[in-house]
Structure formats: C-alpha cells, structure tokens
mmCIF file of C-alpha atoms in Angstrom:
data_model
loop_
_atom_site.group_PDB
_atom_site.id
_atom_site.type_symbol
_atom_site.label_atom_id
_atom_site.label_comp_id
_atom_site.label_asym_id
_atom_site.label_seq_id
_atom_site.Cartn_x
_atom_site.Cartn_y
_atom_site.Cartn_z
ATOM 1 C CA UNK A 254 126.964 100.428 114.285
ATOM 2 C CA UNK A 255 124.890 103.272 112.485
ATOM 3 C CA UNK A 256 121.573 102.017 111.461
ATOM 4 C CA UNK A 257 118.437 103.408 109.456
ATOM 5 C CA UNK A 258 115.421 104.679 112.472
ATOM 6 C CA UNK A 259 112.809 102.799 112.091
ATOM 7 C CA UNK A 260 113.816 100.503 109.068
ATOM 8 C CA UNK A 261 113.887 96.422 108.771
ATOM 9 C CA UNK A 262 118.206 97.153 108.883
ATOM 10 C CA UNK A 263 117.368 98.201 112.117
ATOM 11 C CA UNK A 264 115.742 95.788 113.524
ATOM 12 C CA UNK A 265 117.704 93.033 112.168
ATOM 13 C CA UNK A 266 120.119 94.484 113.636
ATOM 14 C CA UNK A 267 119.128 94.445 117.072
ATOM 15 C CA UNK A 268 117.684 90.784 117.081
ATOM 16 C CA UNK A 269 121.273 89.565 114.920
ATOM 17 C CA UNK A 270 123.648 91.802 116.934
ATOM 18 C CA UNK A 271 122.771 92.039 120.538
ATOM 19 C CA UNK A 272 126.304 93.027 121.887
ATOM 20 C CA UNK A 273 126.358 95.979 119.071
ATOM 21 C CA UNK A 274 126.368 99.240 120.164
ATOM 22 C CA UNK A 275 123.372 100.624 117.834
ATOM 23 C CA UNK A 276 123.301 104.582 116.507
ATOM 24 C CA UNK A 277 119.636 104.754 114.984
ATOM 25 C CA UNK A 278 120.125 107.966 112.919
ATOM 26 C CA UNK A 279 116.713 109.584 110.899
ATOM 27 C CA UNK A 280 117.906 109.190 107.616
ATOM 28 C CA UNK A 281 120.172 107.600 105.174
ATOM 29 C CA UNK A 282 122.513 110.851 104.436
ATOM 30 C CA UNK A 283 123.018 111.372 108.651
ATOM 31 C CA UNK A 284 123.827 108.218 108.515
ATOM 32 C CA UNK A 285 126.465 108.367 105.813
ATOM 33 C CA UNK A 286 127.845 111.557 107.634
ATOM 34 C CA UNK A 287 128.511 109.830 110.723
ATOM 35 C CA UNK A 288 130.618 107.347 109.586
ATOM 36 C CA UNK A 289 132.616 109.992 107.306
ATOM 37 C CA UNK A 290 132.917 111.952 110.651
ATOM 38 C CA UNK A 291 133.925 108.743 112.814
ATOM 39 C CA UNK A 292 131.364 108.183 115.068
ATOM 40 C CA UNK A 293 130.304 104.961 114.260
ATOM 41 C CA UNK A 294 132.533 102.246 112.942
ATOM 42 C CA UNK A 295 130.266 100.404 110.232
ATOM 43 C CA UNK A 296 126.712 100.838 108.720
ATOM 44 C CA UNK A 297 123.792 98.598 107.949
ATOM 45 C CA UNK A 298 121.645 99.265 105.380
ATOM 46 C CA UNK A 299 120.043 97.577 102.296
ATOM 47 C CA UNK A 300 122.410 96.744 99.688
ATOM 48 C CA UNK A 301 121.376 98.572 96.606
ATOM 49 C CA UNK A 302 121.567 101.734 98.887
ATOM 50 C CA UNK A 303 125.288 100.824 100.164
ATOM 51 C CA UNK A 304 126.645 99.797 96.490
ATOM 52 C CA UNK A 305 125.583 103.546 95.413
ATOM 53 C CA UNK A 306 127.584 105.031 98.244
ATOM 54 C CA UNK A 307 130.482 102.681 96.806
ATOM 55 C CA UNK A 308 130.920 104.369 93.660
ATOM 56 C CA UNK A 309 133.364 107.219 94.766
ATOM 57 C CA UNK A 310 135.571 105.124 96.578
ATOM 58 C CA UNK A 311 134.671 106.364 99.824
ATOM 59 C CA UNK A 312 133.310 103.137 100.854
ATOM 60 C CA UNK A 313 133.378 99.269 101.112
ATOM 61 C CA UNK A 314 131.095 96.681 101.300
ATOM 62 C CA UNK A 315 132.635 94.424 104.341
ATOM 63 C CA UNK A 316 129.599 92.023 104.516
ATOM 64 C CA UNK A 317 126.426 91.166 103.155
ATOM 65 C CA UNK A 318 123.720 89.584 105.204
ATOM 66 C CA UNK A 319 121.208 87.278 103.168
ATOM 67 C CA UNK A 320 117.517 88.254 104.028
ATOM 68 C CA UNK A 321 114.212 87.489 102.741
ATOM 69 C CA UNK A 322 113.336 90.783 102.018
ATOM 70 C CA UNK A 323 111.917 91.934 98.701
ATOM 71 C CA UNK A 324 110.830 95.269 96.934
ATOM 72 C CA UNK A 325 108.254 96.985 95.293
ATOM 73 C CA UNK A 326 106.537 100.150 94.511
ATOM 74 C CA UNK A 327 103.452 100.796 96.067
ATOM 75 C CA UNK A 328 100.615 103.854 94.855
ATOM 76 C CA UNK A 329 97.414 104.575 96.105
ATOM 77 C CA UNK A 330 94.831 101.800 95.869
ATOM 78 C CA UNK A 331 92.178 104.080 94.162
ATOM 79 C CA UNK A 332 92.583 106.442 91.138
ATOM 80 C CA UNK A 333 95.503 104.665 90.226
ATOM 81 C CA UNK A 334 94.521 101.659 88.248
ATOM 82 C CA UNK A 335 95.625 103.020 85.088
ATOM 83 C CA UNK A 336 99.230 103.625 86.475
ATOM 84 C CA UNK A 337 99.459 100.782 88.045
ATOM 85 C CA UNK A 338 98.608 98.630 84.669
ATOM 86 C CA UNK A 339 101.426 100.786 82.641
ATOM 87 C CA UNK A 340 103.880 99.775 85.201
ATOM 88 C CA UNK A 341 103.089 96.621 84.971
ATOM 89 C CA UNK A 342 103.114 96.480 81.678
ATOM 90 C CA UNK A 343 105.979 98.011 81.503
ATOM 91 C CA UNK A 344 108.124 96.091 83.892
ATOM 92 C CA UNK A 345 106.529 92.928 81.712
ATOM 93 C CA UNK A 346 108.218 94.309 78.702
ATOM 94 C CA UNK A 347 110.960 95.302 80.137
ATOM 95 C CA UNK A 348 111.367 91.419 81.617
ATOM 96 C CA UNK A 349 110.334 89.625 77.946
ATOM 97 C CA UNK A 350 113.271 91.610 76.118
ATOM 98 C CA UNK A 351 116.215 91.114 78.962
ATOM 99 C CA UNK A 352 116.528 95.151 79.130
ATOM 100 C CA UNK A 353 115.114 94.472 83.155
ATOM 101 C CA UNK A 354 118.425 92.422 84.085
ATOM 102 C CA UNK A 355 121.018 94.475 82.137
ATOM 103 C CA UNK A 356 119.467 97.190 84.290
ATOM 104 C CA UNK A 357 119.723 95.535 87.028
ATOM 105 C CA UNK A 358 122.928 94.411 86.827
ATOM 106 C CA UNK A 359 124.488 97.457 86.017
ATOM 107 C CA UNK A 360 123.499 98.708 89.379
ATOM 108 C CA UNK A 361 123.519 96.082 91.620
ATOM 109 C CA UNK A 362 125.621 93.194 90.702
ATOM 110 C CA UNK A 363 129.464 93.739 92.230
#
C-alpha cells in the first residue's frame, strides 16, 4: 500500500495495518505514479486529496477511514496579524451567507 513519507496517512497506516506491505513514497504525485505504473495495489491518503484524483476516472475511492483529523492554514505568528484577521473574517463571511458549504460541497461531498 503506497503511502505519503512522513504524513499522519502514514502512520495510521502502520499502527491500523500491520500485515500491509507499506511503500512510503516523497510526495503525493510519486505516489499517484506508482499505482498508475502497478507497483502498489491501493493508496492512502487524505480524502479531499483522493476525490481530486477521482475526477478523470482514473480512480476509485474503495474505502474511507473515519479519523479525528482536522485542517487549517497556518502563517507566521508575527507580521501577519493583519492577514490572519482578513482570513478570518473572511471565512466568517463566507460561513454567515452559506457560500462556505456550497464550496465545500462541490469539492468534497461524493
């Protein structure tokens, strides 16, 4: 099973799937490759990633594996306050008028 270097996928991996045969591979596009090539059977990685690589057709999502993990941007803690707040405020708006979840469901709901 191809897997992410260094990621959470990774490591999941190894503690959820000890009898796996894991193929740590330094990015998401090697990774990809590989299984276009053969040389692993299946993939792990975060959802949002796989369900873009789903669009052509090339690939299927077989099974999804509930986690606790959660996202975010991150930016350098100083001389970025003022970014920081137009995100925010931004994401709040986008939240308050609904335009957040139509995003969000046009790329990540199945």
């Amino acid at each position: 099973m191809g897997v992410q270097q260094g990621t959470t996928g990774e490591t999941y991996a190894g503690e959820n799937a000890p009898e796996a045969e894991l193929v740590a591979f330094p990015s998401d596009a090697e990774m990809y490759a590989a299984i276009q090539a053969g040389n692993v059977d299946a993939l792990l990685q975060d959802l949002p990633v796989n369900i873009g690589h789903t669009e052509d057709g090339s690939f299927t999502i077989a099974e999804e594996y509930p986690t606790d993990e959660q996202y975010g941007f991150i930016m350098a803690k100083d001389g970025s306050e003022a970014l920081v707040t137009a995100v925010n405020e931004q994401l709040a708006t986008l939240r308050d008028n609904g335009r957040y979840q139509e995003i969000y469901d046009s790329y990540f709901a199945e």
